PDB file of C-alpha atoms and ligand atoms in Angstrom:
ATOM      1  CA  MET M  37       0.000   0.000   0.000  1.00  0.00           C
ATOM      2  CA  PRO M  38       1.573   3.354  -0.999  1.00  0.00           C
ATOM      3  CA  LEU M  39       2.337   5.883   1.702  1.00  0.00           C
ATOM      4  CA  LEU M  40       0.024   8.873   1.847  1.00  0.00           C
ATOM      5  CA  SER M  41       2.919  11.148   0.849  1.00  0.00           C
ATOM      6  CA  ASP M  42       3.681   8.937  -2.197  1.00  0.00           C
ATOM      7  CA  THR M  43       0.082   9.198  -3.320  1.00  0.00           C
ATOM      8  CA  ILE M  44       0.195  12.969  -3.050  1.00  0.00           C
ATOM      9  CA  ILE M  45       3.563  13.350  -4.762  1.00  0.00           C
ATOM     10  CA  SER M  46       2.626  11.042  -7.616  1.00  0.00           C
ATOM     11  CA  ARG M  47      -0.004  13.512  -8.782  1.00  0.00           C
ATOM     12  CA  GLY M  48       2.780  15.918  -9.796  1.00  0.00           C
ATOM     13  CA  GLY M  49       2.189  19.205 -11.624  1.00  0.00           C
ATOM     14  CA  SER M  50      -1.211  18.230 -12.962  1.00  0.00           C
ATOM     15  CA  GLY M  51      -2.505  17.307  -9.522  1.00  0.00           C
ATOM     16  CA  HIS M  52      -4.705  19.261  -7.171  1.00  0.00           C
ATOM     17  CA  LEU M  53      -4.831  22.989  -7.866  1.00  0.00           C
ATOM     18  CA  SER M  54      -4.824  24.762  -4.499  1.00  0.00           C
ATOM     19  CA  LEU M  55      -5.643  28.381  -3.765  1.00  0.00           C
ATOM     20  CA  VAL M  56      -4.161  30.111  -0.725  1.00  0.00           C
ATOM     21  CA  GLY M  57      -4.506  33.602   0.725  1.00  0.00           C
ATOM     22  CA  LEU M  58      -6.046  35.756   3.403  1.00  0.00           C
ATOM     23  CA  PRO M  59      -9.735  35.626   4.305  1.00  0.00           C
ATOM     24  CA  GLY M  60     -11.699  37.429   1.620  1.00  0.00           C
ATOM     25  CA  ALA M  61      -9.057  36.901  -1.082  1.00  0.00           C
ATOM     26  CA  GLY M  62     -11.584  35.002  -3.180  1.00  0.00           C
ATOM     27  CA  LYS M  63     -10.363  31.415  -2.733  1.00  0.00           C
ATOM     28  CA  THR M  64     -13.897  30.056  -2.603  1.00  0.00           C
ATOM     29  CA  THR M  65     -15.261  32.321  -5.323  1.00  0.00           C
ATOM     30  CA  LEU M  66     -12.400  31.861  -7.796  1.00  0.00           C
ATOM     31  CA  GLY M  67     -12.010  28.205  -6.826  1.00  0.00           C
ATOM     32  CA  ARG M  68     -15.562  27.442  -7.922  1.00  0.00           C
ATOM     33  CA  GLN M  69     -14.973  29.255 -11.207  1.00  0.00           C
ATOM     34  CA  LEU M  70     -11.717  27.372 -11.868  1.00  0.00           C
ATOM     35  CA  ALA M  71     -13.349  24.045 -11.047  1.00  0.00           C
ATOM     36  CA  ALA M  72     -16.139  24.736 -13.534  1.00  0.00           C
ATOM     37  CA  HIS M  73     -13.631  25.893 -16.145  1.00  0.00           C
ATOM     38  CA  PHE M  74     -11.397  22.829 -15.835  1.00  0.00           C
ATOM     39  CA  ASN M  75     -14.277  20.438 -15.224  1.00  0.00           C
ATOM     40  CA  ARG M  76     -12.833  19.396 -11.889  1.00  0.00           C
ATOM     41  CA  PRO M  77     -14.440  18.768  -8.520  1.00  0.00           C
ATOM     42  CA  PHE M  78     -14.273  21.729  -6.164  1.00  0.00           C
ATOM     43  CA  LEU M  79     -13.480  21.312  -2.486  1.00  0.00           C
ATOM     44  CA  ASP M  80     -13.608  24.073   0.105  1.00  0.00           C
ATOM     45  CA  LEU M  81     -11.501  22.904   3.036  1.00  0.00           C
ATOM     46  CA  ASP M  82     -13.578  24.802   5.621  1.00  0.00           C
ATOM     47  CA  VAL M  83     -16.731  23.132   4.275  1.00  0.00           C
ATOM     48  CA  ALA M  84     -15.009  19.727   4.330  1.00  0.00           C
ATOM     49  CA  ILE M  85     -13.996  20.283   7.969  1.00  0.00           C
ATOM     50  CA  GLU M  86     -17.581  21.136   8.884  1.00  0.00           C
ATOM     51  CA  ALA M  87     -18.876  18.075   7.036  1.00  0.00           C
ATOM     52  CA  ARG M  88     -16.329  15.794   8.727  1.00  0.00           C
ATOM     53  CA  THR M  89     -16.889  17.072  12.248  1.00  0.00           C
ATOM     54  CA  GLY M  90     -20.552  18.021  12.035  1.00  0.00           C
ATOM     55  CA  ARG M  91     -19.567  21.336  13.647  1.00  0.00           C
ATOM     56  CA  SER M  92     -19.004  24.845  12.375  1.00  0.00           C
ATOM     57  CA  VAL M  93     -15.491  26.252  12.061  1.00  0.00           C
ATOM     58  CA  ARG M  94     -16.590  28.918  14.522  1.00  0.00           C
ATOM     59  CA  ALA M  95     -17.740  26.325  17.096  1.00  0.00           C
ATOM     60  CA  ILE M  96     -14.460  24.386  16.867  1.00  0.00           C
ATOM     61  CA  PHE M  97     -12.478  27.606  17.401  1.00  0.00           C
ATOM     62  CA  VAL M  98     -14.627  28.854  20.274  1.00  0.00           C
ATOM     63  CA  GLU M  99     -15.131  25.544  22.109  1.00  0.00           C
ATOM     64  CA  ASP M 100     -11.849  23.704  21.457  1.00  0.00           C
ATOM     65  CA  GLY M 101      -9.375  26.483  20.601  1.00  0.00           C
ATOM     66  CA  GLU M 102      -7.246  27.169  17.550  1.00  0.00           C
ATOM     67  CA  ALA M 103      -4.727  24.348  18.090  1.00  0.00           C
ATOM     68  CA  SER M 104      -7.534  21.772  17.914  1.00  0.00           C
ATOM     69  CA  PHE M 105      -8.920  23.399  14.804  1.00  0.00           C
ATOM     70  CA  ARG M 106      -5.478  23.306  13.143  1.00  0.00           C
ATOM     71  CA  ALA M 107      -5.103  19.599  13.935  1.00  0.00           C
ATOM     72  CA  VAL M 108      -8.482  18.797  12.385  1.00  0.00           C
ATOM     73  CA  GLU M 109      -7.698  21.055   9.421  1.00  0.00           C
ATOM     74  CA  ALA M 110      -4.391  19.240   8.784  1.00  0.00           C
ATOM     75  CA  ALA M 111      -6.086  15.820   8.975  1.00  0.00           C
ATOM     76  CA  VAL M 112      -8.923  16.770   6.614  1.00  0.00           C
ATOM     77  CA  LEU M 113      -6.408  18.325   4.219  1.00  0.00           C
ATOM     78  CA  ARG M 114      -4.352  15.133   4.088  1.00  0.00           C
ATOM     79  CA  ASP M 115      -7.411  13.043   3.379  1.00  0.00           C
ATOM     80  CA  ALA M 116      -8.531  15.413   0.628  1.00  0.00           C
ATOM     81  CA  LEU M 117      -5.108  15.383  -1.069  1.00  0.00           C
ATOM     82  CA  ALA M 118      -4.838  11.596  -0.887  1.00  0.00           C
ATOM     83  CA  HIS M 119      -8.339  10.954  -2.159  1.00  0.00           C
ATOM     84  CA  ALA M 120      -8.385   8.528  -5.055  1.00  0.00           C
ATOM     85  CA  GLY M 121     -10.791  10.564  -7.189  1.00  0.00           C
ATOM     86  CA  PRO M 122      -9.962  13.110  -9.897  1.00  0.00           C
ATOM     87  CA  PRO M 123      -7.702  16.054  -9.075  1.00  0.00           C
ATOM     88  CA  LEU M 124      -9.424  18.847  -7.238  1.00  0.00           C
ATOM     89  CA  VAL M 125      -9.572  22.575  -7.229  1.00  0.00           C
ATOM     90  CA  LEU M 126      -9.053  23.194  -3.532  1.00  0.00           C
ATOM     91  CA  ALA M 127      -9.940  26.398  -1.684  1.00  0.00           C
ATOM     92  CA  THR M 128      -7.861  26.217   1.485  1.00  0.00           C
ATOM     93  CA  GLY M 129      -8.706  28.020   4.704  1.00  0.00           C
ATOM     94  CA  GLY M 130      -6.996  31.362   5.229  1.00  0.00           C
ATOM     95  CA  GLY M 131      -4.550  29.906   7.734  1.00  0.00           C
ATOM     96  CA  THR M 132      -4.060  26.454   6.221  1.00  0.00           C
ATOM     97  CA  PRO M 133      -0.608  27.054   4.661  1.00  0.00           C
ATOM     98  CA  CYS M 134       0.815  28.349   7.941  1.00  0.00           C
ATOM     99  CA  PHE M 135       0.375  25.280  10.157  1.00  0.00           C
ATOM    100  CA  HIS M 136       1.925  21.821  10.338  1.00  0.00           C
ATOM    101  CA  ASP M 137       3.610  21.098   6.984  1.00  0.00           C
ATOM    102  CA  ASN M 138       0.496  21.950   5.012  1.00  0.00           C
ATOM    103  CA  MET M 139       2.133  24.284   2.509  1.00  0.00           C
ATOM    104  CA  ALA M 140       4.768  21.704   1.560  1.00  0.00           C
ATOM    105  CA  LEU M 141       2.039  19.105   1.077  1.00  0.00           C
ATOM    106  CA  LEU M 142       0.003  21.457  -1.096  1.00  0.00           C
ATOM    107  CA  ASN M 143       3.065  22.106  -3.275  1.00  0.00           C
ATOM    108  CA  GLN M 144       3.721  18.375  -3.583  1.00  0.00           C
ATOM    109  CA  ALA M 145       0.114  17.771  -4.546  1.00  0.00           C
ATOM    110  CA  GLY M 146       0.018  20.100  -7.554  1.00  0.00           C
ATOM    111  CA  PRO M 147      -0.055  23.763  -8.621  1.00  0.00           C
ATOM    112  CA  THR M 148      -0.507  26.320  -5.849  1.00  0.00           C
ATOM    113  CA  LEU M 149      -1.691  29.889  -6.318  1.00  0.00           C
ATOM    114  CA  TRP M 150      -1.502  32.757  -3.816  1.00  0.00           C
ATOM    115  CA  LEU M 151      -4.324  35.264  -4.223  1.00  0.00           C
ATOM    116  CA  ASP M 152      -2.290  38.240  -3.027  1.00  0.00           C
ATOM    117  CA  VAL M 153      -5.101  40.779  -3.069  1.00  0.00           C
ATOM    118  CA  PRO M 154      -4.261  44.249  -1.658  1.00  0.00           C
ATOM    119  CA  ILE M 155      -5.401  44.778   1.940  1.00  0.00           C
ATOM    120  CA  GLU M 156      -7.602  47.771   1.047  1.00  0.00           C
ATOM    121  CA  ALA M 157      -9.526  45.619  -1.440  1.00  0.00           C
ATOM    122  CA  LEU M 158      -9.873  42.794   1.094  1.00  0.00           C
ATOM    123  CA  ALA M 159     -11.188  45.123   3.787  1.00  0.00           C
ATOM    124  CA  ALA M 160     -13.747  46.553   1.360  1.00  0.00           C
ATOM    125  CA  ARG M 161     -14.940  43.031   0.490  1.00  0.00           C
ATOM    126  CA  LEU M 162     -15.495  42.085   4.105  1.00  0.00           C
ATOM    127  CA  PRO M 163     -18.462  44.028   5.505  1.00  0.00           C
ATOM    128  CA  PRO M 164     -19.566  43.260   9.096  1.00  0.00           C
ATOM    129  CA  GLU M 165     -21.735  40.277   8.103  1.00  0.00           C
ATOM    130  CA  GLU M 166     -18.757  38.673   6.296  1.00  0.00           C
ATOM    131  CA  VAL M 167     -16.432  39.490   9.226  1.00  0.00           C
ATOM    132  CA  ALA M 168     -18.868  37.815  11.635  1.00  0.00           C
ATOM    133  CA  LYS M 169     -18.567  34.519   9.708  1.00  0.00           C
ATOM    134  CA  ARG M 170     -14.791  34.421  10.205  1.00  0.00           C
ATOM    135  CA  PRO M 171     -13.835  33.757  13.850  1.00  0.00           C
ATOM    136  CA  LEU M 172     -10.329  35.226  13.886  1.00  0.00           C
ATOM    137  CA  LEU M 173     -11.436  38.390  12.097  1.00  0.00           C
ATOM    138  CA  ALA M 174     -14.525  38.728  14.260  1.00  0.00           C
ATOM    139  CA  ALA M 175     -12.414  38.526  17.411  1.00  0.00           C
ATOM    140  CA  ALA M 176     -10.051  41.293  16.215  1.00  0.00           C
ATOM    141  CA  GLY M 177     -10.512  45.000  16.875  1.00  0.00           C
ATOM    142  CA  GLY M 178     -10.694  46.034  13.224  1.00  0.00           C
ATOM    143  CA  ALA M 179     -10.683  44.035  10.015  1.00  0.00           C
ATOM    144  CA  GLU M 180      -8.092  46.109   8.170  1.00  0.00           C
ATOM    145  CA  ALA M 181      -5.587  46.132  11.045  1.00  0.00           C
ATOM    146  CA  TRP M 182      -6.021  42.378  11.526  1.00  0.00           C
ATOM    147  CA  LEU M 183      -5.515  41.738   7.809  1.00  0.00           C
ATOM    148  CA  ARG M 184      -2.296  43.795   7.818  1.00  0.00           C
ATOM    149  CA  GLU M 185      -0.838  42.086  10.870  1.00  0.00           C
ATOM    150  CA  THR M 186      -1.856  38.671   9.655  1.00  0.00           C
ATOM    151  CA  LEU M 187      -0.367  39.205   6.214  1.00  0.00           C
ATOM    152  CA  ALA M 188       2.923  40.212   7.832  1.00  0.00           C
ATOM    153  CA  ALA M 189       2.939  36.951   9.779  1.00  0.00           C
ATOM    154  CA  ARG M 190       1.704  34.716   6.972  1.00  0.00           C
ATOM    155  CA  SER M 191       3.314  36.043   3.806  1.00  0.00           C
ATOM    156  CA  LYS M 192       6.363  33.770   4.198  1.00  0.00           C
ATOM    157  CA  PHE M 193       4.022  30.791   3.927  1.00  0.00           C
ATOM    158  CA  TYR M 194       1.785  32.152   1.176  1.00  0.00           C
ATOM    159  CA  ALA M 195       4.905  33.111  -0.815  1.00  0.00           C
ATOM    160  CA  GLN M 196       5.823  29.423  -1.063  1.00  0.00           C
ATOM    161  CA  ALA M 197       2.958  29.018  -3.555  1.00  0.00           C
ATOM    162  CA  ARG M 198       4.274  28.378  -7.071  1.00  0.00           C
ATOM    163  CA  LEU M 199       2.106  31.103  -8.585  1.00  0.00           C
ATOM    164  CA  ARG M 200       0.819  34.436  -7.369  1.00  0.00           C
ATOM    165  CA  CYS M 201      -1.751  36.889  -8.629  1.00  0.00           C
ATOM    166  CA  GLY M 202      -2.422  40.359  -7.292  1.00  0.00           C
ATOM    167  CA  ALA M 203      -5.233  42.841  -7.736  1.00  0.00           C
ATOM    168  CA  ALA M 204      -6.555  41.122 -10.871  1.00  0.00           C
ATOM    169  CA  CYS M 205      -7.128  37.538  -9.757  1.00  0.00           C
ATOM    170  CA  THR M 206      -9.823  36.998 -12.371  1.00  0.00           C
ATOM    171  CA  LEU M 207     -10.637  33.657 -13.985  1.00  0.00           C
ATOM    172  CA  PRO M 208      -9.201  34.558 -17.434  1.00  0.00           C
ATOM    173  CA  ALA M 209      -6.044  36.006 -15.874  1.00  0.00           C
ATOM    174  CA  VAL M 210      -5.451  32.942 -13.701  1.00  0.00           C
ATOM    175  CA  VAL M 211      -6.194  30.482 -16.511  1.00  0.00           C
ATOM    176  CA  ALA M 212      -3.664  32.316 -18.696  1.00  0.00           C
ATOM    177  CA  GLN M 213      -1.135  32.358 -15.873  1.00  0.00           C
ATOM    178  CA  LEU M 214      -1.495  28.620 -15.310  1.00  0.00           C
ATOM    179  CA  ALA M 215      -1.086  27.931 -19.017  1.00  0.00           C
ATOM    180  CA  GLY M 216       1.931  30.226 -19.226  1.00  0.00           C
ATOM    181  CA  ALA M 217       3.549  28.463 -16.294  1.00  0.00           C
ATOM    182  CA  GLY M 218       3.177  25.153 -18.092  1.00  0.00           C
ATOM    183  CA  PHE M 219       0.929  23.490 -15.600  1.00  0.00           C
ATOM    184  CA  ALA M 220      -0.914  20.658 -17.282  1.00  0.00           C
ATOM    185  CA  LEU M 221      -4.513  20.805 -16.176  1.00  0.00           C
ATOM    186  CA  PRO M 222      -6.382  18.249 -18.238  1.00  0.00           C
ATOM    187  CA  ALA M 223     -10.136  18.302 -17.971  1.00  0.00           C
ATOM    188  CA  THR M 224     -11.439  15.517 -15.784  1.00  0.00           C
ATOM    189  CA  LEU M 225     -12.286  12.464 -17.841  1.00  0.00           C
ATOM    190  CA  PRO M 226     -15.711  10.871 -17.417  1.00  0.00           C
ATOM    191  CA  PRO M 227     -15.617   7.691 -15.320  1.00  0.00           C
ATOM    192  CA  ALA M 228     -14.832   4.529 -17.281  1.00  0.00           C
ATOM    193  CA  SER M 229     -17.985   2.520 -18.015  1.00  0.00           C
TER     194      SER M 229
HETATM  195  N1  ATP Q1290     -12.566  39.245  -7.413  1.00  0.00           N
HETATM  196  C1  ATP Q1290     -13.444  39.698  -6.509  1.00  0.00           C
HETATM  197  N2  ATP Q1290     -13.849  40.978  -6.557  1.00  0.00           N
HETATM  198  C2  ATP Q1290     -14.709  41.460  -5.641  1.00  0.00           C
HETATM  199  N3  ATP Q1290     -15.255  40.742  -4.634  1.00  0.00           N
HETATM  200  C3  ATP Q1290     -14.904  39.457  -4.549  1.00  0.00           C
HETATM  201  C4  ATP Q1290     -13.981  38.862  -5.472  1.00  0.00           C
HETATM  202  N4  ATP Q1290     -13.791  37.565  -5.114  1.00  0.00           N
HETATM  203  C5  ATP Q1290     -14.565  37.370  -4.014  1.00  0.00           C
HETATM  204  N5  ATP Q1290     -15.234  38.489  -3.696  1.00  0.00           N
HETATM  205  C6  ATP Q1290     -16.148  38.660  -2.570  1.00  0.00           C
HETATM  206  O1  ATP Q1290     -15.341  38.748  -1.397  1.00  0.00           O
HETATM  207  C7  ATP Q1290     -15.932  38.000  -0.335  1.00  0.00           C
HETATM  208  C8  ATP Q1290     -14.973  36.924   0.113  1.00  0.00           C
HETATM  209  O2  ATP Q1290     -14.769  35.996  -0.982  1.00  0.00           O
HETATM  210  P1  ATP Q1290     -14.487  34.451  -0.684  1.00  0.00           P
HETATM  211  O3  ATP Q1290     -15.444  33.944   0.329  1.00  0.00           O
HETATM  212  O4  ATP Q1290     -14.412  33.778  -2.010  1.00  0.00           O
HETATM  213  O5  ATP Q1290     -13.045  34.564  -0.028  1.00  0.00           O
HETATM  214  P2  ATP Q1290     -12.184  33.426   0.665  1.00  0.00           P
HETATM  215  O6  ATP Q1290     -10.783  33.674   0.246  1.00  0.00           O
HETATM  216  O7  ATP Q1290     -12.767  32.087   0.355  1.00  0.00           O
HETATM  217  O8  ATP Q1290     -12.359  33.758   2.215  1.00  0.00           O
HETATM  218  P3  ATP Q1290     -12.185  32.763   3.491  1.00  0.00           P
HETATM  219  O9  ATP Q1290     -10.728  32.496   3.681  1.00  0.00           O
HETATM  220  O10 ATP Q1290     -12.709  33.557   4.648  1.00  0.00           O
HETATM  221  O11 ATP Q1290     -12.984  31.519   3.210  1.00  0.00           O
HETATM  222  C9  ATP Q1290     -17.268  37.456  -0.866  1.00  0.00           C
HETATM  223  O12 ATP Q1290     -18.284  38.343  -0.483  1.00  0.00           O
HETATM  224  C10 ATP Q1290     -17.072  37.459  -2.372  1.00  0.00           C
HETATM  225  O13 ATP Q1290     -18.300  37.630  -3.044  1.00  0.00           O
HETATM  226  O1  SKM Q1291      -7.472  32.858   8.352  1.00  0.00           O
HETATM  227  C1  SKM Q1291      -7.725  31.903   9.124  1.00  0.00           C
HETATM  228  O2  SKM Q1291      -6.917  31.508   9.970  1.00  0.00           O
HETATM  229  C2  SKM Q1291      -9.001  31.175   8.965  1.00  0.00           C
HETATM  230  C3  SKM Q1291      -9.724  31.323   7.816  1.00  0.00           C
HETATM  231  C4  SKM Q1291     -10.932  30.537   7.522  1.00  0.00           C
HETATM  232  O3  SKM Q1291     -10.912  30.102   6.181  1.00  0.00           O
HETATM  233  C5  SKM Q1291     -11.118  29.359   8.478  1.00  0.00           C
HETATM  234  O4  SKM Q1291     -10.288  28.285   8.120  1.00  0.00           O
HETATM  235  C6  SKM Q1291     -10.854  29.764   9.894  1.00  0.00           C
HETATM  236  O5  SKM Q1291     -11.792  30.756  10.223  1.00  0.00           O
HETATM  237  C7  SKM Q1291      -9.433  30.300  10.080  1.00  0.00           C
HETATM  238 MG1   MG Q1292     -13.554  30.594   1.563  1.00  0.00          MG
END
Protein backbone atom coordinates (compact mmCIF):
# COMPACT_ATOMS: atom_id res chain seq x y z
CA MET A 1 0.00 0.00 0.00
CA PRO A 2 1.57 3.35 -1.00
CA LEU A 3 2.34 5.88 1.70
CA LEU A 4 0.02 8.87 1.85
CA SER A 5 2.92 11.15 0.85
CA ASP A 6 3.68 8.94 -2.20
CA THR A 7 0.08 9.20 -3.32
CA ILE A 8 0.20 12.97 -3.05
CA ILE A 9 3.56 13.35 -4.76
CA SER A 10 2.63 11.04 -7.62
CA ARG A 11 0.00 13.51 -8.78
CA GLY A 12 2.78 15.92 -9.80
CA GLY A 13 2.19 19.20 -11.62
CA SER A 14 -1.21 18.23 -12.96
CA GLY A 15 -2.51 17.31 -9.52
CA HIS A 16 -4.71 19.26 -7.17
CA LEU A 17 -4.83 22.99 -7.87
CA SER A 18 -4.82 24.76 -4.50
CA LEU A 19 -5.64 28.38 -3.77
CA VAL A 20 -4.16 30.11 -0.73
CA GLY A 21 -4.51 33.60 0.73
CA LEU A 22 -6.05 35.76 3.40
CA PRO A 23 -9.73 35.63 4.31
CA GLY A 24 -11.70 37.43 1.62
CA ALA A 25 -9.06 36.90 -1.08
CA GLY A 26 -11.58 35.00 -3.18
CA LYS A 27 -10.36 31.42 -2.73
CA THR A 28 -13.90 30.06 -2.60
CA THR A 29 -15.26 32.32 -5.32
CA LEU A 30 -12.40 31.86 -7.80
CA GLY A 31 -12.01 28.21 -6.83
CA ARG A 32 -15.56 27.44 -7.92
CA GLN A 33 -14.97 29.25 -11.21
CA LEU A 34 -11.72 27.37 -11.87
CA ALA A 35 -13.35 24.05 -11.05
CA ALA A 36 -16.14 24.74 -13.53
CA HIS A 37 -13.63 25.89 -16.15
CA PHE A 38 -11.40 22.83 -15.83
CA ASN A 39 -14.28 20.44 -15.22
CA ARG A 40 -12.83 19.40 -11.89
CA PRO A 41 -14.44 18.77 -8.52
CA PHE A 42 -14.27 21.73 -6.16
CA LEU A 43 -13.48 21.31 -2.49
CA ASP A 44 -13.61 24.07 0.10
CA LEU A 45 -11.50 22.90 3.04
CA ASP A 46 -13.58 24.80 5.62
CA VAL A 47 -16.73 23.13 4.27
CA ALA A 48 -15.01 19.73 4.33
CA ILE A 49 -14.00 20.28 7.97
CA GLU A 50 -17.58 21.14 8.88
CA ALA A 51 -18.88 18.07 7.04
CA ARG A 52 -16.33 15.79 8.73
CA THR A 53 -16.89 17.07 12.25
CA GLY A 54 -20.55 18.02 12.04
CA ARG A 55 -19.57 21.34 13.65
CA SER A 56 -19.00 24.84 12.37
CA VAL A 57 -15.49 26.25 12.06
CA ARG A 58 -16.59 28.92 14.52
CA ALA A 59 -17.74 26.32 17.10
CA ILE A 60 -14.46 24.39 16.87
CA PHE A 61 -12.48 27.61 17.40
CA VAL A 62 -14.63 28.85 20.27
CA GLU A 63 -15.13 25.54 22.11
CA ASP A 64 -11.85 23.70 21.46
CA GLY A 65 -9.37 26.48 20.60
CA GLU A 66 -7.25 27.17 17.55
CA ALA A 67 -4.73 24.35 18.09
CA SER A 68 -7.53 21.77 17.91
CA PHE A 69 -8.92 23.40 14.80
CA ARG A 70 -5.48 23.31 13.14
CA ALA A 71 -5.10 19.60 13.93
CA VAL A 72 -8.48 18.80 12.39
CA GLU A 73 -7.70 21.05 9.42
CA ALA A 74 -4.39 19.24 8.78
CA ALA A 75 -6.09 15.82 8.98
CA VAL A 76 -8.92 16.77 6.61
CA LEU A 77 -6.41 18.33 4.22
CA ARG A 78 -4.35 15.13 4.09
CA ASP A 79 -7.41 13.04 3.38
CA ALA A 80 -8.53 15.41 0.63
CA LEU A 81 -5.11 15.38 -1.07
CA ALA A 82 -4.84 11.60 -0.89
CA HIS A 83 -8.34 10.95 -2.16
CA ALA A 84 -8.39 8.53 -5.06
CA GLY A 85 -10.79 10.56 -7.19
CA PRO A 86 -9.96 13.11 -9.90
CA PRO A 87 -7.70 16.05 -9.08
CA LEU A 88 -9.42 18.85 -7.24
CA VAL A 89 -9.57 22.57 -7.23
CA LEU A 90 -9.05 23.19 -3.53
CA ALA A 91 -9.94 26.40 -1.68
CA THR A 92 -7.86 26.22 1.48
CA GLY A 93 -8.71 28.02 4.70
CA GLY A 94 -7.00 31.36 5.23
CA GLY A 95 -4.55 29.91 7.73
CA THR A 96 -4.06 26.45 6.22
CA PRO A 97 -0.61 27.05 4.66
CA CYS A 98 0.81 28.35 7.94
CA PHE A 99 0.37 25.28 10.16
CA HIS A 100 1.92 21.82 10.34
CA ASP A 101 3.61 21.10 6.98
CA ASN A 102 0.50 21.95 5.01
CA MET A 103 2.13 24.28 2.51
CA ALA A 104 4.77 21.70 1.56
CA LEU A 105 2.04 19.11 1.08
CA LEU A 106 0.00 21.46 -1.10
CA ASN A 107 3.06 22.11 -3.28
CA GLN A 108 3.72 18.37 -3.58
CA ALA A 109 0.11 17.77 -4.55
CA GLY A 110 0.02 20.10 -7.55
CA PRO A 111 -0.06 23.76 -8.62
CA THR A 112 -0.51 26.32 -5.85
CA LEU A 113 -1.69 29.89 -6.32
CA TRP A 114 -1.50 32.76 -3.82
CA LEU A 115 -4.32 35.26 -4.22
CA ASP A 116 -2.29 38.24 -3.03
CA VAL A 117 -5.10 40.78 -3.07
CA PRO A 118 -4.26 44.25 -1.66
CA ILE A 119 -5.40 44.78 1.94
CA GLU A 120 -7.60 47.77 1.05
CA ALA A 121 -9.53 45.62 -1.44
CA LEU A 122 -9.87 42.79 1.09
CA ALA A 123 -11.19 45.12 3.79
CA ALA A 124 -13.75 46.55 1.36
CA ARG A 125 -14.94 43.03 0.49
CA LEU A 126 -15.49 42.08 4.10
CA PRO A 127 -18.46 44.03 5.51
CA PRO A 128 -19.57 43.26 9.10
CA GLU A 129 -21.74 40.28 8.10
CA GLU A 130 -18.76 38.67 6.30
CA VAL A 131 -16.43 39.49 9.23
CA ALA A 132 -18.87 37.82 11.64
CA LYS A 133 -18.57 34.52 9.71
CA ARG A 134 -14.79 34.42 10.20
CA PRO A 135 -13.83 33.76 13.85
CA LEU A 136 -10.33 35.23 13.89
CA LEU A 137 -11.44 38.39 12.10
CA ALA A 138 -14.53 38.73 14.26
CA ALA A 139 -12.41 38.53 17.41
CA ALA A 140 -10.05 41.29 16.22
CA GLY A 141 -10.51 45.00 16.87
CA GLY A 142 -10.69 46.03 13.22
CA ALA A 143 -10.68 44.04 10.01
CA GLU A 144 -8.09 46.11 8.17
CA ALA A 145 -5.59 46.13 11.05
CA TRP A 146 -6.02 42.38 11.53
CA LEU A 147 -5.51 41.74 7.81
CA ARG A 148 -2.30 43.79 7.82
CA GLU A 149 -0.84 42.09 10.87
CA THR A 150 -1.86 38.67 9.66
CA LEU A 151 -0.37 39.21 6.21
CA ALA A 152 2.92 40.21 7.83
CA ALA A 153 2.94 36.95 9.78
CA ARG A 154 1.70 34.72 6.97
CA SER A 155 3.31 36.04 3.81
CA LYS A 156 6.36 33.77 4.20
CA PHE A 157 4.02 30.79 3.93
CA TYR A 158 1.79 32.15 1.18
CA ALA A 159 4.91 33.11 -0.82
CA GLN A 160 5.82 29.42 -1.06
CA ALA A 161 2.96 29.02 -3.55
CA ARG A 162 4.27 28.38 -7.07
CA LEU A 163 2.11 31.10 -8.59
CA ARG A 164 0.82 34.44 -7.37
CA CYS A 165 -1.75 36.89 -8.63
CA GLY A 166 -2.42 40.36 -7.29
CA ALA A 167 -5.23 42.84 -7.74
CA ALA A 168 -6.56 41.12 -10.87
CA CYS A 169 -7.13 37.54 -9.76
CA THR A 170 -9.82 37.00 -12.37
CA LEU A 171 -10.64 33.66 -13.99
CA PRO A 172 -9.20 34.56 -17.43
CA ALA A 173 -6.04 36.01 -15.87
CA VAL A 174 -5.45 32.94 -13.70
CA VAL A 175 -6.19 30.48 -16.51
CA ALA A 176 -3.66 32.32 -18.70
CA GLN A 177 -1.13 32.36 -15.87
CA LEU A 178 -1.49 28.62 -15.31
CA ALA A 179 -1.09 27.93 -19.02
CA GLY A 180 1.93 30.23 -19.23
CA ALA A 181 3.55 28.46 -16.29
CA GLY A 182 3.18 25.15 -18.09
CA PHE A 183 0.93 23.49 -15.60
CA ALA A 184 -0.91 20.66 -17.28
CA LEU A 185 -4.51 20.81 -16.18
CA PRO A 186 -6.38 18.25 -18.24
CA ALA A 187 -10.14 18.30 -17.97
CA THR A 188 -11.44 15.52 -15.78
CA LEU A 189 -12.29 12.46 -17.84
CA PRO A 190 -15.71 10.87 -17.42
CA PRO A 191 -15.62 7.69 -15.32
CA ALA A 192 -14.83 4.53 -17.28
CA SER A 193 -17.99 2.52 -18.02
N1 LIG B 1 -12.57 39.25 -7.41
C1 LIG B 1 -13.44 39.70 -6.51
N2 LIG B 1 -13.85 40.98 -6.56
C2 LIG B 1 -14.71 41.46 -5.64
N3 LIG B 1 -15.25 40.74 -4.63
C3 LIG B 1 -14.90 39.46 -4.55
C4 LIG B 1 -13.98 38.86 -5.47
N4 LIG B 1 -13.79 37.56 -5.11
C5 LIG B 1 -14.56 37.37 -4.01
N5 LIG B 1 -15.23 38.49 -3.70
C6 LIG B 1 -16.15 38.66 -2.57
O1 LIG B 1 -15.34 38.75 -1.40
C7 LIG B 1 -15.93 38.00 -0.34
C8 LIG B 1 -14.97 36.92 0.11
O2 LIG B 1 -14.77 36.00 -0.98
P1 LIG B 1 -14.49 34.45 -0.68
O3 LIG B 1 -15.44 33.94 0.33
O4 LIG B 1 -14.41 33.78 -2.01
O5 LIG B 1 -13.04 34.56 -0.03
P2 LIG B 1 -12.18 33.43 0.66
O6 LIG B 1 -10.78 33.67 0.25
O7 LIG B 1 -12.77 32.09 0.36
O8 LIG B 1 -12.36 33.76 2.21
P3 LIG B 1 -12.19 32.76 3.49
O9 LIG B 1 -10.73 32.50 3.68
O10 LIG B 1 -12.71 33.56 4.65
O11 LIG B 1 -12.98 31.52 3.21
C9 LIG B 1 -17.27 37.46 -0.87
O12 LIG B 1 -18.28 38.34 -0.48
C10 LIG B 1 -17.07 37.46 -2.37
O13 LIG B 1 -18.30 37.63 -3.04
O1 LIG C 1 -7.47 32.86 8.35
C1 LIG C 1 -7.72 31.90 9.12
O2 LIG C 1 -6.92 31.51 9.97
C2 LIG C 1 -9.00 31.18 8.97
C3 LIG C 1 -9.72 31.32 7.82
C4 LIG C 1 -10.93 30.54 7.52
O3 LIG C 1 -10.91 30.10 6.18
C5 LIG C 1 -11.12 29.36 8.48
O4 LIG C 1 -10.29 28.28 8.12
C6 LIG C 1 -10.85 29.76 9.89
O5 LIG C 1 -11.79 30.76 10.22
C7 LIG C 1 -9.43 30.30 10.08
MG1 LIG D 1 -13.55 30.59 1.56
